[in-house]
Tab-separated table of C-alpha atoms in Angstrom:
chain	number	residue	atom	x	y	z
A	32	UNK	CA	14.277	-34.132	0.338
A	33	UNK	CA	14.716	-35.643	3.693
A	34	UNK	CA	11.618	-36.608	5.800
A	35	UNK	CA	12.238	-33.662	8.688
A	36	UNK	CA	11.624	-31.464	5.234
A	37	UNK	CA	8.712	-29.316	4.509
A	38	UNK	CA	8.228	-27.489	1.077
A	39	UNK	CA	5.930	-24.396	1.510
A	40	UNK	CA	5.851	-23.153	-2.133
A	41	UNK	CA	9.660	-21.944	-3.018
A	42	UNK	CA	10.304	-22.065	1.207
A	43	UNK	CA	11.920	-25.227	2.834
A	44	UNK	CA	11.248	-25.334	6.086
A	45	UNK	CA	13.101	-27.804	8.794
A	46	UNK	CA	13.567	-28.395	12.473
A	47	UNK	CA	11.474	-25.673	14.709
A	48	UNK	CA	9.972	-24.472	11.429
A	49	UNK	CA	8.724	-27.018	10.298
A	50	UNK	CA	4.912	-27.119	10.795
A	51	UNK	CA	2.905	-29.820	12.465
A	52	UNK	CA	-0.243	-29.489	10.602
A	53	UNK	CA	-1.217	-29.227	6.913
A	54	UNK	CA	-2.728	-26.340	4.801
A	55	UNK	CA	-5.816	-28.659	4.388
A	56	UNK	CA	-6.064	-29.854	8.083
A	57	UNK	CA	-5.871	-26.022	9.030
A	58	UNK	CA	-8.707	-25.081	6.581
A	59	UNK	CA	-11.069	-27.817	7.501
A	60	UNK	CA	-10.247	-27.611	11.245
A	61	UNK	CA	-13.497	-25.526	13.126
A	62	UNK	CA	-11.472	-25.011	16.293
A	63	UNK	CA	-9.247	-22.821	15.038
A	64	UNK	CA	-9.241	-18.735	16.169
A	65	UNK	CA	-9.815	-16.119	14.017
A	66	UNK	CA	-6.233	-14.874	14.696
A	67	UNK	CA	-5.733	-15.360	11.056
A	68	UNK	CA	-7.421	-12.882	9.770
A	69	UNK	CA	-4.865	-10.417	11.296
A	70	UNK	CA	-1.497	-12.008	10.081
A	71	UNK	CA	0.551	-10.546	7.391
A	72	UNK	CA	-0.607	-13.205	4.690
A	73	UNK	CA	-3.802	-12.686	4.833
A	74	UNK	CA	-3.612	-9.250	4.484
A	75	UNK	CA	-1.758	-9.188	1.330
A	76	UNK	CA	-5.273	-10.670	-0.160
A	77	UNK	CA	-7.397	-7.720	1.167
A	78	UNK	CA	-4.600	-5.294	-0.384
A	79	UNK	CA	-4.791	-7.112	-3.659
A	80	UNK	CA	-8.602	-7.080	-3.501
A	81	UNK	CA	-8.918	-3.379	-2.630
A	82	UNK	CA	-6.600	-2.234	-5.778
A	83	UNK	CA	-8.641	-4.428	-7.940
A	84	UNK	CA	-12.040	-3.030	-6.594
A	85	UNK	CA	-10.434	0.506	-6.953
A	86	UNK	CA	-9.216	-0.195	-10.456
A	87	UNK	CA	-12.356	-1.517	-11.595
A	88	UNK	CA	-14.395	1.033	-10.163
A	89	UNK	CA	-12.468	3.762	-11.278
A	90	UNK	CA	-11.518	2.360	-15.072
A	91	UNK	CA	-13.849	4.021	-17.382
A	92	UNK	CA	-13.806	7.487	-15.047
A	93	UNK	CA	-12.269	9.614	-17.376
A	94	UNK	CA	-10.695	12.770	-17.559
A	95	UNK	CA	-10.555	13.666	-13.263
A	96	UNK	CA	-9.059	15.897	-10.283
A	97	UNK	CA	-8.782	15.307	-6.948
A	98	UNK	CA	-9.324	18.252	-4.373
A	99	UNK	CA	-7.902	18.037	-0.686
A	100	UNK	CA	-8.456	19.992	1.925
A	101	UNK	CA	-9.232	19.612	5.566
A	102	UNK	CA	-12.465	17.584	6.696
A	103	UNK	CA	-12.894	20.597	10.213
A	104	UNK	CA	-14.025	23.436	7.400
A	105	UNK	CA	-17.398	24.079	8.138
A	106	UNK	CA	-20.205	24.852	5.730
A	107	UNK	CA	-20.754	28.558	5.056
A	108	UNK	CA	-16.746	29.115	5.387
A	109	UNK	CA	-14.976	31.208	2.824
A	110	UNK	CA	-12.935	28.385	2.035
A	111	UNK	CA	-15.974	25.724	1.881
A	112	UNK	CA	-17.672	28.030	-0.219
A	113	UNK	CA	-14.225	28.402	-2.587
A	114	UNK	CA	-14.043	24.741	-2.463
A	115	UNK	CA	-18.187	24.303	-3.869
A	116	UNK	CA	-16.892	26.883	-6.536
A	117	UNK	CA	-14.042	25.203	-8.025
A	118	UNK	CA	-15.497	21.658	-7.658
A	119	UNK	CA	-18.351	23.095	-10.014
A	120	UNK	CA	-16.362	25.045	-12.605
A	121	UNK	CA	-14.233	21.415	-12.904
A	122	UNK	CA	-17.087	19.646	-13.307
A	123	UNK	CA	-18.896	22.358	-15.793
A	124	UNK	CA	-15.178	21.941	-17.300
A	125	UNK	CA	-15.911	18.258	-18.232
A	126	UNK	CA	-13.448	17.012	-15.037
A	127	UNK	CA	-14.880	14.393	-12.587
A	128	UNK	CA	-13.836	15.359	-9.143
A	129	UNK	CA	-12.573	13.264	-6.849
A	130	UNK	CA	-11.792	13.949	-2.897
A	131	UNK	CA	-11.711	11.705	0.483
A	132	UNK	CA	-15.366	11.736	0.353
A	133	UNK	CA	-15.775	13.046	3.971
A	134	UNK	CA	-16.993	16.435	5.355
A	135	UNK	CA	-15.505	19.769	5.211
A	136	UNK	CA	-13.380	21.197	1.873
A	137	UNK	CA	-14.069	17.060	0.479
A	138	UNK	CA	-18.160	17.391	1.000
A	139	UNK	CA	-17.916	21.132	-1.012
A	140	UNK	CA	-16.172	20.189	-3.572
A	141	UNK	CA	-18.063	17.018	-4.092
A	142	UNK	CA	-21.259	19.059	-3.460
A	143	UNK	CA	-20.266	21.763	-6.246
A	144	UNK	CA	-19.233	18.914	-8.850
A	145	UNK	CA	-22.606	17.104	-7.961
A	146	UNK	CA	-24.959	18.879	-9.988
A	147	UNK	CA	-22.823	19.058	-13.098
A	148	UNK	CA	-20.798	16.208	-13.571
A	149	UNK	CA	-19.742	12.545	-11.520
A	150	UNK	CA	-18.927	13.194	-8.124
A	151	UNK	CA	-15.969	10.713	-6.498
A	152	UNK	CA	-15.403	9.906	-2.742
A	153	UNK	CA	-12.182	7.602	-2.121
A	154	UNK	CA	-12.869	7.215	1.679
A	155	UNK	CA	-10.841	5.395	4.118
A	156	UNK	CA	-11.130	3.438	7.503
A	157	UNK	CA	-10.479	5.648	10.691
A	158	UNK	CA	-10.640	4.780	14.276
A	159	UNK	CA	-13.576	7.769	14.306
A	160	UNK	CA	-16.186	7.893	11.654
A	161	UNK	CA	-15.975	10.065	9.300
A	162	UNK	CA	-18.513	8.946	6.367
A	163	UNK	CA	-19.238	9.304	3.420
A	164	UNK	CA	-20.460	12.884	2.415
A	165	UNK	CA	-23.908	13.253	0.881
A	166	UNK	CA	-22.738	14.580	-2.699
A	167	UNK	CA	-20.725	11.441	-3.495
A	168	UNK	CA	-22.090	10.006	-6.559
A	169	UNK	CA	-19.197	7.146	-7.074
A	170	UNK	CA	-17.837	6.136	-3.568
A	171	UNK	CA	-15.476	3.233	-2.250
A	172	UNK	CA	-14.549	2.801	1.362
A	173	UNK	CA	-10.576	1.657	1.309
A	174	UNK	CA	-8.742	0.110	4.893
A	175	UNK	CA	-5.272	1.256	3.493
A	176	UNK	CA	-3.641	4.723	3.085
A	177	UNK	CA	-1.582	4.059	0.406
A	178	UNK	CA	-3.764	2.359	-1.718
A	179	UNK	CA	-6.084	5.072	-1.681
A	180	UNK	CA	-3.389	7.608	-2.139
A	181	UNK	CA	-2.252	5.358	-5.191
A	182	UNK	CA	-6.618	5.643	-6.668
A	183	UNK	CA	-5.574	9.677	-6.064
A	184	UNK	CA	-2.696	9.753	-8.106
A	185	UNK	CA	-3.359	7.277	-11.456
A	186	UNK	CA	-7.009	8.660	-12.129
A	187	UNK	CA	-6.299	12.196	-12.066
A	188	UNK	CA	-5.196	14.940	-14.356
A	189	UNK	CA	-4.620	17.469	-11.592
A	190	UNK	CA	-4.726	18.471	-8.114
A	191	UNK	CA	-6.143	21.586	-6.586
A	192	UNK	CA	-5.299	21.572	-3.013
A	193	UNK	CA	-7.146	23.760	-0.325
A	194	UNK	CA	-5.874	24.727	3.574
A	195	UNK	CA	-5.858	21.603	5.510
A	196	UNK	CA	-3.969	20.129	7.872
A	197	UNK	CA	-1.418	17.349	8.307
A	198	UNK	CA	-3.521	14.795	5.704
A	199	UNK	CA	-3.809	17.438	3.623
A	200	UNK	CA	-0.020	18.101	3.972
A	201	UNK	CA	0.983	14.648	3.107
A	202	UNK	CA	-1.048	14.338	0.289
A	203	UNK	CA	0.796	17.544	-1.307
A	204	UNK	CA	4.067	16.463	-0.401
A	205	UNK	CA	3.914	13.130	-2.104
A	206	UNK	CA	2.081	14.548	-5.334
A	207	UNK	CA	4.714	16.942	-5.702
A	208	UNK	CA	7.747	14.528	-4.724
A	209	UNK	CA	5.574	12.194	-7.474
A	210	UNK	CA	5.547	14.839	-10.143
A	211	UNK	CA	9.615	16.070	-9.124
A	212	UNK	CA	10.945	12.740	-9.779
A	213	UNK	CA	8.888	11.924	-12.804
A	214	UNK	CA	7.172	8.863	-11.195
A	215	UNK	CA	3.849	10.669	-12.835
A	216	UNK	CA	3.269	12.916	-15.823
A	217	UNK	CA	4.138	16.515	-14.786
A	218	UNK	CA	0.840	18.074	-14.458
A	219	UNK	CA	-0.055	21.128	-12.425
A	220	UNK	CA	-0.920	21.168	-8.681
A	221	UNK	CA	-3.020	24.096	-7.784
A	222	UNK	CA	-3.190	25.969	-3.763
A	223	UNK	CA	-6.366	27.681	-3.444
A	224	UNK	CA	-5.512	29.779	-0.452
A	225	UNK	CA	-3.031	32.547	-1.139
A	226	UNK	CA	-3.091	34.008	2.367
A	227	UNK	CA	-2.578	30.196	3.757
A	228	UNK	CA	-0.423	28.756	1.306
A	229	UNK	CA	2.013	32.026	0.854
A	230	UNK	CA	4.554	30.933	4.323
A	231	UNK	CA	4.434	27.623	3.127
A	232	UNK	CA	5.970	29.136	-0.241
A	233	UNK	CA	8.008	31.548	0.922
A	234	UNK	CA	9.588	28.756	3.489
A	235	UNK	CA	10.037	26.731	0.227
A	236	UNK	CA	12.001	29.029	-1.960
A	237	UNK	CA	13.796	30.737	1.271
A	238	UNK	CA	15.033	27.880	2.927
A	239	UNK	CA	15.059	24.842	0.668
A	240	UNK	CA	15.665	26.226	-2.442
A	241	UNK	CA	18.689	28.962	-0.812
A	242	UNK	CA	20.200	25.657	0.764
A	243	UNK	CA	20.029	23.819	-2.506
A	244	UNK	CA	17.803	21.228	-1.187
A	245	UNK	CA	16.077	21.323	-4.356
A	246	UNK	CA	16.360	22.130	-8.011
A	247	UNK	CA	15.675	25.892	-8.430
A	248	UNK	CA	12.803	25.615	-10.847
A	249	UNK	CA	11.046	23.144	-8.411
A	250	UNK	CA	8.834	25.845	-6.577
A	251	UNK	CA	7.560	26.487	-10.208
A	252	UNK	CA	5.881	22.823	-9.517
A	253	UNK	CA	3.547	24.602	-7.531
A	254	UNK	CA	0.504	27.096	-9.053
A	255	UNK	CA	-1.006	29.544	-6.696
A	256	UNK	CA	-4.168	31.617	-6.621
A	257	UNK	CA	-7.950	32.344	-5.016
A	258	UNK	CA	-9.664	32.285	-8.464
A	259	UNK	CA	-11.639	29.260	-9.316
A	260	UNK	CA	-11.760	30.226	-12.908
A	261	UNK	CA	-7.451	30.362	-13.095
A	262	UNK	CA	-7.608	27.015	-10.859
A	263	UNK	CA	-9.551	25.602	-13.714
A	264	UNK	CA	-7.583	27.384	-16.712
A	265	UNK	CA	-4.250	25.765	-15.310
A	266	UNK	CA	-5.809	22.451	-14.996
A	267	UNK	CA	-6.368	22.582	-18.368
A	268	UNK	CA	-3.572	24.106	-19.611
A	269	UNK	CA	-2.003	21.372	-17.613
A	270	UNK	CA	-4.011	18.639	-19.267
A	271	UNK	CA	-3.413	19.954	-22.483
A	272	UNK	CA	0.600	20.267	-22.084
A	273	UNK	CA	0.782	16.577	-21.021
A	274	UNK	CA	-1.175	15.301	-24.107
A	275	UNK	CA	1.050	17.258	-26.278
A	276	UNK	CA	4.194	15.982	-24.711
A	277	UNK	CA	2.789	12.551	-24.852
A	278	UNK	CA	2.058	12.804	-28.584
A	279	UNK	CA	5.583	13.759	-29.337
A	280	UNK	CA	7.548	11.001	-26.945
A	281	UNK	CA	5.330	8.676	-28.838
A	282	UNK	CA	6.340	10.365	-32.281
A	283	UNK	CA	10.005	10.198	-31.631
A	284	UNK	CA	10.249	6.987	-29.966
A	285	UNK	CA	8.386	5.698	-33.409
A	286	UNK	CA	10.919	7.736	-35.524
A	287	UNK	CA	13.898	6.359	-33.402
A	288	UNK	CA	12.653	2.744	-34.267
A	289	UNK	CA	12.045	3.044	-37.170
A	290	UNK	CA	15.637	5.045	-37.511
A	291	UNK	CA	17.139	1.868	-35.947
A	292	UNK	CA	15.122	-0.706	-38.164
């Protein structure tokens, strides 16, 4: 390599990119600004460091469901109180439950789950503070959306989803785009909510399913109902369905290799 060449790891870097100061001579250099701490780089290490804090905290949870809903419900609500209801019977059901940790439908459900089983709050960094709710037993803080959203989706079983608004939304839109393209095991997402959740249905099955924008048996993706005890049955029915099908791809992929050996 010529002398106007840099090497930064598989990178060569010459001419205007070339830099004029070494990794070491950066590091040790006190004048510096703290303008680093905000470049891309950098923030690849604080994205690896919050999935292995999630993973680690979240490894031994066990069988769990996380329950959205919208953080402006206010205690005494019909749908806070559905939201304590459910979050109990899953945790009387042997289910930790997991939500954003804040307030509204995410404080009920961790406040009906608290008494009975392990409580979960997966918070996250907003330009307001939102906290973490009182009934959190098991709680982590995250800076980024989607690593949180990816905590949601590998330590649960289920989701039961309650009215919200545009978080709440996204969340149900990506766990059912997850579970339509197979990037998850098909388990059952639950709307507690009938009079809410009904337009969004009907919209569904009258406009994207009449213009073929998806597979006709893709509304079926989608379980609805007010009753805390069917919520709870259909988790796990759910639960139960998975395991099964799990047990048999691992019984014929063993018969197939052993076919081929």
């Amino acid at each position: 390599m010529d002398e106007t060449s840099h090497r930064r790891g598989p990178a060569t870097l010459r001419g205007r990119a070339r830099p004029s100061t070494t990794h070491d001579q950066r590091l040790l250099d006190e004048r510096g600004s703290a303008e680093w701490l905000h470049k891309d780089p950098w923030r690849v290490l604080r994205i690896q460091a919050e999935f292995v804090e999630g993973f680690g905290l979240l490894a031994e949870l066990g069988r769990a469901v996380s329950v959205f809903g919208s953080a402006r419900i206010k205690p005494g609500s019909p749908y806070y109180e559905l939201a304590t209801e459910v979050g109990g019977r899953l945790a009387a059901a042997g289910y930790a439950v997991i939500t954003g940790g804040g307030p509204g439908i995410m404080e009920a459900a961790n406040k009906g789950a608290d008494p009975h089983g392990l409580s979960v709050g997966l918070g996250i960094e907003l330009p307001f503070e939102q906290g973490m709710n009182a009934f959190v037993d098991l709680g982590m803080q995250f800076r980024y959306f989607f690593v949180r959203k990816t905590m949601f989706v590998k330590y649960s079983q289920a989701f039961v989803v309650l009215p919200g608004g545009f978080g709440t939304l996204d969340e149900l839109f990506e766990a059912i785009t997850l579970v339509q393209t197979r990037k998850i095991t098909r388990f059952p997402i639950v709307l507690m909510g009938v009079s809410f959740w009904q337009p969004l249905l009907d919209w569904i099955t009258g406009t994207l399913q009449a213009e073929g924008l998806i597979s006709p048996d893709d509304p079926a993706l989608l379980h609805l109902t007010d009753d805390p005890d069917e919520a709870v049955r259909i988790v796990i029915e759910g639960h139960m369905n998975a395991g099964q099908a799990d047990i048999e791809a691992r019984v014929q992929a063993a018969t197939a290799e052993e076919a081929g050996t």
